[in-house]
Amino acid sequence: MGWLADESGLEKCAANHVPLTPLSHLNRAADIFPDRQALLDRNRSFTYRELHARVSQLASALAARGIQPGDVVATLLPNIAAQVEAAWAVPACGAVLNTINTRLEDETIRYIFEHGGAKLVLVDSALLPLAEAAMAQMDADQIPEIIEVADHAAGFQPSGRHPDYDQVLASGDPAFRWIMPQDEWESLALNYTSGTTGRPKGVVYHHRGAYLMTMGTVISWRMVLHPRLLTIVPLFHCNGWCHAWMMPVLGGTVVCCRDVTAHNIYHAISVDGVTHFGGAPIVLNMIVNAREEDRMPFDHTVEVFTAGAPPPAATLAKFEPLGFNVTQVYGLTETYGHVTEALWRDDDWDGLPPADRAAIKARTGVAMPMMEAAVVMDEAMQPVPRDGQTSGEIMLRGNTVMKGYYKNPAATAESFAGGYFHSGDVAFQHDDGYIKITDRAKDIIISGGENVSSVEVENVLMHHPGVSLCAVVAKPDETWGEVPCAFVEAQDGHAPDEAELIAFCREHLAGFKTPKCVVFQELPKTSTGKIQKFELRERAKKLPR
């Protein structure tokens, strides 16, 4: 099918077929952008020539320490230069990169070390006790070697208990010849899911998917040459949505952000000239509510990808006038990060009132260019009507879907049933094809037989001037089975009470959707800023019925 009648001599060869890999991006950038700034980490700056040499040294040093193609090299690092260098150097020596969530407890990290089989791990000085506690629970023959990364700019000095990263890197050969993949299906990275229910699953990425992710993102983010990216998304989370692998395509600069604060974000934009960043809606909220002394002026529009729970329209309406343009994106660890975008249609939507614009920007969107399909299907795996109300599950197909779950063929087969990746997210589609998430399947509240979308209730609460952040979960109820329960962080200078917020919701929602109780507290969050609803559900179970 699709072949010419005579294709003799038309074979793949070294001249016409090269496996796709993000490693090619840095090789190219070192050649054509050698003197441009590639990486900025506070007081340390490296050009592409220097970054390529350092990556080669680290790859060489890892190989000299016995790391072979196919071995797993892990990291326990914040968003610092060493994490960026490892993203290149580990695959450059043929190994598989396993970036581990730095907010996990030692028991889960021990599990990841054992399940992933890491031979070596790069560990930030501040996280040494965590890594060592995890390894204390392991058999001696499974313990990976630790290389300590002492972040001098953060005030750390080497502990002396483990080899020092800078010395290890310096021992390598800057002319080391990279081990490029012979097949683009070769494994590039191993990322573990959050593990909020049961053990985390190991998600395996291949070189082809990461390469196509970098190219599709450039298109969706409307990027031109020499962007400056602030690493707010943790580089352990979907490898920072593959953004660090993308920047050499455009000769751009990765600006590291170890500590995500409003002050540091404003400083990076105003002083370091940041043009792009990604982050969860909580980051947008942080910027909107920044103290006056943390704000700094800037004269350019900053492009922002936001993902996680759908950002409340009220937050978007406050955020963009500060100098930002937001694009809502959606994805999962299993899809290398974002795979849909709320693509803006200038001619149709530019003239809309601010509230309507914000509501459209809060949509989950349409498939990004590197995806084959992003659709909403019912239980029979048939597309739901595009009527803006019929719910189904978001299902995905494309080259930026994982290879599968490491050492878990049953879970892999289940997630790929019917030829699509099953996301577990409930959504509907508008008549123009735009998807809108209504909830995670596990977050739907069933009250008296009626489905209540926690996201819908949250969006209403976020319009109240006294609410800074909120999350709505199911609370067991003897009469209704479940009722909505709201957990709220109050806005500085405001002190709303439970009755006030319930009355506010009742003005905008059906009675069965209105929260029956409101709890004021700081919300538990993951390292990527997502609210940990599973923890709030447990707290709700303990509230009086």
Steps between C-alpha positions, in 0.01 A plus 500: 500500500650827389804341333616583150491220247879469505689612809817305441795693645274725706616376838568666832864589542723728705445780250120505508397365839627614839322399823324798654646607835516827696876444527524626142373841614795568730753374247356740244482795742863455603591533133280792391442685831834433676529838670137553594397455860354153547459475876472750785494386861520808725871598488601228252459534125601266218505546123399217269866422439558476875183305569579246231849452643366457855236253385769302317718501811216377718406227248864394486530497879185291537631247248830488688308415817351196331175639361415305186231546234162405643601564862284734706651818648277682747497856631368658820549862407311830495496715186872575489769479232598143590145380429510658154845356431388153610201518264748502213794306642315189619357417155828614338671203665217271393335480842139567605420810707285456813422840657339442841248725673686677778186531714451124545564322829793259540285185473372594153846607386634166619233328290595706192870424547424129520232483231691716251833334580704823508874438495591857594316805633586870499381650829475862613671562834170600661350167398785275615323398823196397297703292253704341777187413699354332193818302439519389864193285429654333192708187449867585458519368144214729389629829640596750227815706523438858618663798333442806716405826328599784734307808387744772605262780400249362751765495772593131493849354522584134424433276800802283427291183533470445125686589178449865406313580178734777385805277546333205328398719205850649474646151472310438175608553141342802325565324168306188608309357206132483584319168472211591272197269482497249217122476525279794598284255701791455743416608854600854592343561841320322782253719692285388790139601549401676820403180677204657682324162494727200540851477364610751234527362148812539288421680174749435221575767235676439168724733301245547220229625735725751672630630167149552362390660826774762463397579143125512565543727802690757295201526268233513769690755707553717189873516577763689303878497531669546838219466754587502870328228701458505877492150650204525735370156402724258691746332268412173671137539385466358147860620456372855534248433221809442280564876490871483583548258210313747277695820561806424280265473199468879517831590660308591812603533864389282791476712816503283813268567790588302810243671724168593342386825661325806365817702559719256307255484211473878469879531528554242224259685271620854575876442538571176311257575216291182531246472219337162570414274789262221588325444829193379683214744569637546853801677344268742322321557828835566673585769245156661517522521878868601522594763756581840353862474613540175302378647172744634239422681175540345156410624154437181302219245491589174672353186345372251756392139467283399794391147579364295784149564622323733256589857605198691629383765256518751784873436540566536126305825489730649768823348371522601134474879552823479703693432177443131432334301223369168624444182303328220687658163419425149618688175528628229731825336598405230251496754213836676561305796638259721307324360192198730462482878485227761526597632157391862467298605194582866455226596254227327700594585856716814517198730537327305775449649848776412750285250692414309180862502386610359834238225484622392155864504614406266785398230253710185471522558125592301191781263407846655466683450167699192610184312604291280275180528700354642820132406526226444757344153486229311684539159663447329163792704363277703272546879473247688712279760329669839472221671686690661785339282763526125432787368710749226422866418553788680327687250284827565320704360213835613368877481511517681832320224684731290718645165399319358802537435871835348597470138617120527498356348182151464649469871581646586159246285317214644704604860431530433123177300458333569168800673347483818710659609825231528766564818698247454781387860453132581450415765241261614229561655158360823363361510146833645380685195633652669805519269800407619848590291803223472755696287748720204565279192509594455865413864580138490385265544798180294482243669722157342515566333164598830337854553368671811635815629330746616764660726238173680437456574870862611532460742209208667677686526831804656331282794393445595864740783595590334829617173346865461401497126426250219544434133440170314514473129585233251600399477865308189609139578591239270654213649298655580162789254490745780421484878515749765381748619762718804429849555638601866470807718538378853571635804319728722707299771668172306472325277749198339332302255710331174407148641473618782272666264253214252499256782430724631220507156336124465533459815289683332210443126537218252537432410861646148477827645367541750783764408762343378822809588704804724460835440670758781516859371489815493288450251219743208466687519169736291293841624390345612170235708679209261452261479791505156662131423497553145622625645829204737523259212435650320800456812713140539382419145614591601855275807509169480693215367287 
